[in-house]
Amino acid sequence: MWTRERFSDRRAAGLHLAAELGAFAEREDVVVLALPRGGVPVGWEVARALGAPLDVLVVRKLGLPGHEELAMGAIASGGVRVLNPDVVNMMHVPSAAIDEVAAHELEELHRREQLYRGDRPLPEVRDRTVILVDDGVATGSTMLAAIRSLRTLGPRQIVVAVPVASVEAAHTIRSEADMLVVLSVPEAFDSVGRWYADFRQTSDVEVRMLLATARDQAAITAVGPQASRNER
C-alpha cells in the first residue's frame, strides 16, 4: 500500500499499482483497458508489468456548463450515460442542457476512438478479466460509465485499478466492479491532481505512442514462442 503523500507522476503511480496486481501477471485471460488520456501512462506500466495487452476504453466526462471541471456525469461507448444526481439536482441542470453537453461529448468520444484505435476493434473481452485503469477517481461518474459499458460485452471479471480515489468514489465503484484495487483513499480529497507532483496533461501524441509501443511489445512476445516451436 502506498504511504507517501504524492506520486511523482503517472508512470511512477502505475509501477506502484502494478505491484498490487501481481495475482494477474502472465495470465492469458487478462487485458488492461486504460481510460484516456491520463489513465494510459498508468495503464501502460501496469500492462507491461503484468505481461498483458493494453488498449483504451474511451469515456467522456459531462462537465457542468460554465464549470466544466465539475462532472455532472459521463458517457461511454454503447450509449451508456451516467449522471451524478447530487450535482444535477443541486445545480438545477435542465435535461436539455445535459443532452446538449452529451451530444458534444459523444462527437469527441467518436473522434478519440478513431484517433487512438483507428479501425482496430476493442480487444475481445468476453469471458476475460479486464483491468480498468485510470490515474485517479474523484466523483466516480467516468469510471461508472466505463464499467457499465464494459458489462455489455460480457467480461468474466472487471477489476478497477487506480492510484487514488475519494472515499465516496471508492465506495461507489466497489458496489459496481468485481474488485477495486486502490493505493490511497485520503479522507481529505479535493482533486486527483493534488496527489501527483507532476500532473501535466497527457497528450494525444503520448497516448498513441504508448499504445503503439504496447502493440509492438505484444507482437514480439507472440512471435517469440512461435519461433521457438519452429526451431524444434
XYZ file of C-alpha atoms in Angstrom:
232
model
C 0.000 0.000 0.000
C 1.209 3.475 -0.911
C 2.112 5.565 2.150
C 3.784 8.692 0.768
C 1.851 11.884 0.302
C 2.063 12.099 -3.507
C 3.086 10.093 -6.556
C 5.885 11.639 -8.599
C 3.997 11.175 -11.893
C 1.558 8.823 -13.642
C 4.196 6.326 -14.761
C 5.510 6.004 -11.203
C 1.953 5.551 -9.939
C 1.481 2.780 -12.492
C 4.534 0.948 -11.204
C 3.257 1.067 -7.628
C -0.185 -0.028 -8.784
C 1.256 -2.964 -10.732
C 2.931 -4.211 -7.560
C -0.537 -4.685 -6.043
C -1.806 -6.618 -9.074
C 0.708 -9.451 -9.096
C -2.022 -12.107 -8.954
C -2.968 -11.141 -12.531
C 0.539 -11.408 -14.008
C 1.273 -13.591 -17.047
C -2.336 -14.707 -17.425
C -3.682 -15.175 -20.935
C -7.198 -14.201 -19.859
C -6.236 -10.701 -18.662
C -6.477 -7.477 -20.672
C -5.753 -3.946 -19.446
C -8.015 -1.126 -20.638
C -6.956 2.399 -19.722
C -9.177 5.473 -19.675
C -7.564 8.151 -21.851
C -5.869 10.313 -21.627
C -4.424 10.354 -18.116
C -5.026 6.686 -17.442
C -2.881 5.498 -20.344
C 0.590 6.148 -18.817
C -0.616 4.416 -15.642
C -2.109 1.539 -17.605
C 0.997 1.169 -19.744
C 3.140 0.420 -16.700
C 0.502 -1.943 -15.325
C 0.179 -3.852 -18.609
C 3.940 -4.071 -19.064
C 4.471 -5.417 -15.551
C 1.676 -7.978 -15.877
C 2.590 -9.074 -19.396
C -0.929 -8.183 -20.534
C -2.208 -6.439 -23.675
C -3.107 -2.751 -23.385
C -5.847 -0.798 -25.103
C -8.162 2.104 -24.307
C -11.796 2.410 -23.318
C -12.881 5.905 -24.270
C -15.206 7.616 -21.797
C -16.139 11.298 -21.730
C -16.972 13.392 -18.695
C -20.071 15.569 -18.884
C -18.880 18.874 -17.471
C -21.311 21.247 -15.812
C -21.970 24.168 -18.199
C -19.898 27.117 -17.050
C -17.958 24.906 -14.618
C -16.697 22.186 -16.934
C -14.202 20.850 -14.406
C -17.150 19.647 -12.283
C -18.566 16.351 -13.559
C -22.330 16.082 -13.706
C -21.969 12.680 -15.361
C -20.204 10.749 -18.109
C -20.860 8.826 -21.315
C -19.213 5.767 -22.836
C -19.468 3.639 -25.941
C -22.671 1.680 -26.366
C -24.972 4.553 -25.452
C -24.091 4.427 -21.753
C -24.829 7.611 -19.807
C -24.223 8.013 -16.075
C -25.415 11.129 -14.231
C -24.323 12.485 -10.866
C -27.680 13.276 -9.241
C -26.114 15.347 -6.465
C -24.598 17.781 -8.973
C -27.567 17.774 -11.354
C -30.102 18.426 -8.596
C -28.030 20.900 -6.619
C -27.286 22.996 -9.702
C -30.779 22.540 -11.188
C -29.381 21.422 -14.543
C -32.206 21.079 -17.108
C -32.448 17.941 -19.248
C -31.923 19.975 -22.417
C -28.563 21.241 -21.128
C -27.485 17.708 -20.258
C -28.484 16.475 -23.725
C -26.542 19.301 -25.379
C -23.360 18.562 -23.448
C -23.776 14.819 -24.052
C -24.164 15.323 -27.815
C -20.963 17.367 -27.957
C -19.033 14.851 -25.867
C -20.321 11.959 -27.982
C -18.732 13.561 -31.042
C -15.470 13.902 -29.123
C -15.734 10.295 -27.946
C -16.013 9.048 -31.530
C -13.143 11.308 -32.610
C -10.861 9.941 -29.940
C -11.786 6.325 -30.624
C -10.776 6.863 -34.241
C -7.610 8.730 -33.221
C -6.418 6.138 -30.707
C -7.638 2.918 -32.284
C -8.280 3.663 -35.939
C -10.106 0.724 -37.490
C -8.984 -1.721 -34.804
C -11.887 -3.084 -32.749
C -11.839 -3.176 -28.984
C -9.975 -6.302 -27.817
C -12.139 -9.346 -27.164
C -13.165 -9.194 -23.509
C -15.927 -11.800 -23.291
C -15.150 -14.293 -20.506
C -11.897 -12.483 -19.759
C -10.657 -10.489 -16.766
C -10.481 -6.791 -17.596
C -8.386 -4.415 -15.517
C -9.771 -0.885 -15.914
C -7.117 1.731 -15.132
C -7.249 5.487 -14.621
C -4.943 7.976 -12.919
C -7.466 8.587 -10.150
C -11.166 8.846 -9.364
C -12.865 11.929 -7.937
C -16.645 11.656 -8.386
C -16.673 8.186 -9.939
C -19.006 9.105 -12.830
C -16.446 8.406 -15.547
C -15.411 5.057 -14.106
C -19.030 4.003 -13.591
C -19.751 4.724 -17.255
C -16.728 2.628 -18.199
C -17.832 -0.285 -16.017
C -21.394 -0.257 -17.325
C -20.265 -0.017 -20.938
C -17.878 -2.909 -20.411
C -20.534 -5.075 -18.739
C -22.463 -5.203 -22.009
C -19.510 -7.039 -23.593
C -19.604 -9.969 -21.185
C -16.275 -9.986 -19.301
C -15.835 -12.613 -16.591
C -14.435 -10.087 -14.117
C -13.948 -6.318 -14.004
C -11.120 -5.089 -11.801
C -10.821 -1.327 -11.335
C -7.252 -0.270 -10.521
C -6.414 3.334 -9.649
C -3.662 5.016 -7.648
C -6.012 7.310 -5.708
C -9.735 7.748 -5.141
C -12.060 9.776 -2.976
C -13.863 7.932 -0.195
C -17.219 8.394 -1.919
C -15.961 7.243 -5.329
C -14.247 4.184 -3.850
C -17.487 3.174 -2.150
C -19.495 3.615 -5.354
C -17.020 1.693 -7.520
C -16.859 -1.211 -5.087
C -20.621 -1.601 -5.493
C -20.345 -1.967 -9.304
C -16.942 -3.504 -10.083
C -15.983 -7.042 -9.143
C -12.847 -5.741 -7.436
C -11.284 -2.372 -6.630
C -7.529 -2.029 -6.207
C -6.647 1.464 -4.970
C -3.425 2.620 -3.338
C -4.716 5.663 -1.490
C -8.178 6.739 -0.313
C -7.492 10.029 1.513
C -10.135 11.453 3.802
C -9.444 14.980 2.539
C -9.783 14.746 -1.242
C -10.078 17.850 -3.390
C -8.794 16.647 -6.794
C -6.831 13.837 -8.416
C -4.019 16.218 -9.394
C -3.408 17.077 -5.747
C -1.883 13.608 -5.284
C 0.745 13.951 -8.019
C 3.908 16.028 -8.005
C 3.772 16.120 -11.830
C 0.230 16.124 -13.213
C 0.842 17.669 -16.608
C -1.851 16.857 -19.151
C -1.240 13.701 -21.149
C -1.247 14.484 -24.874
C -2.879 12.562 -27.705
C 0.621 12.017 -29.115
C 1.754 10.316 -25.900
C -1.361 8.147 -25.805
C -0.824 6.959 -29.378
C 2.880 6.367 -28.762
C 2.276 4.253 -25.660
C -0.433 2.222 -27.377
C 1.799 1.606 -30.400
C 4.682 0.547 -28.146
C 2.398 -1.822 -26.249
C 1.215 -3.399 -29.510
C 4.796 -3.812 -30.729
C 5.826 -5.480 -27.487
C 2.811 -7.800 -27.623
C 3.711 -8.779 -31.190
C 7.286 -9.574 -30.197
C 6.061 -11.675 -27.275
C 3.656 -13.565 -29.520
C 6.337 -14.265 -32.144
C 8.843 -15.499 -29.566
C 7.091 -18.745 -28.610
C 6.196 -19.441 -32.246
C 9.835 -19.018 -33.285
C 10.920 -21.395 -30.550
C 8.465 -24.043 -31.742
C 9.655 -23.677 -35.342
C 13.251 -24.281 -34.302
C 12.445 -27.652 -32.779
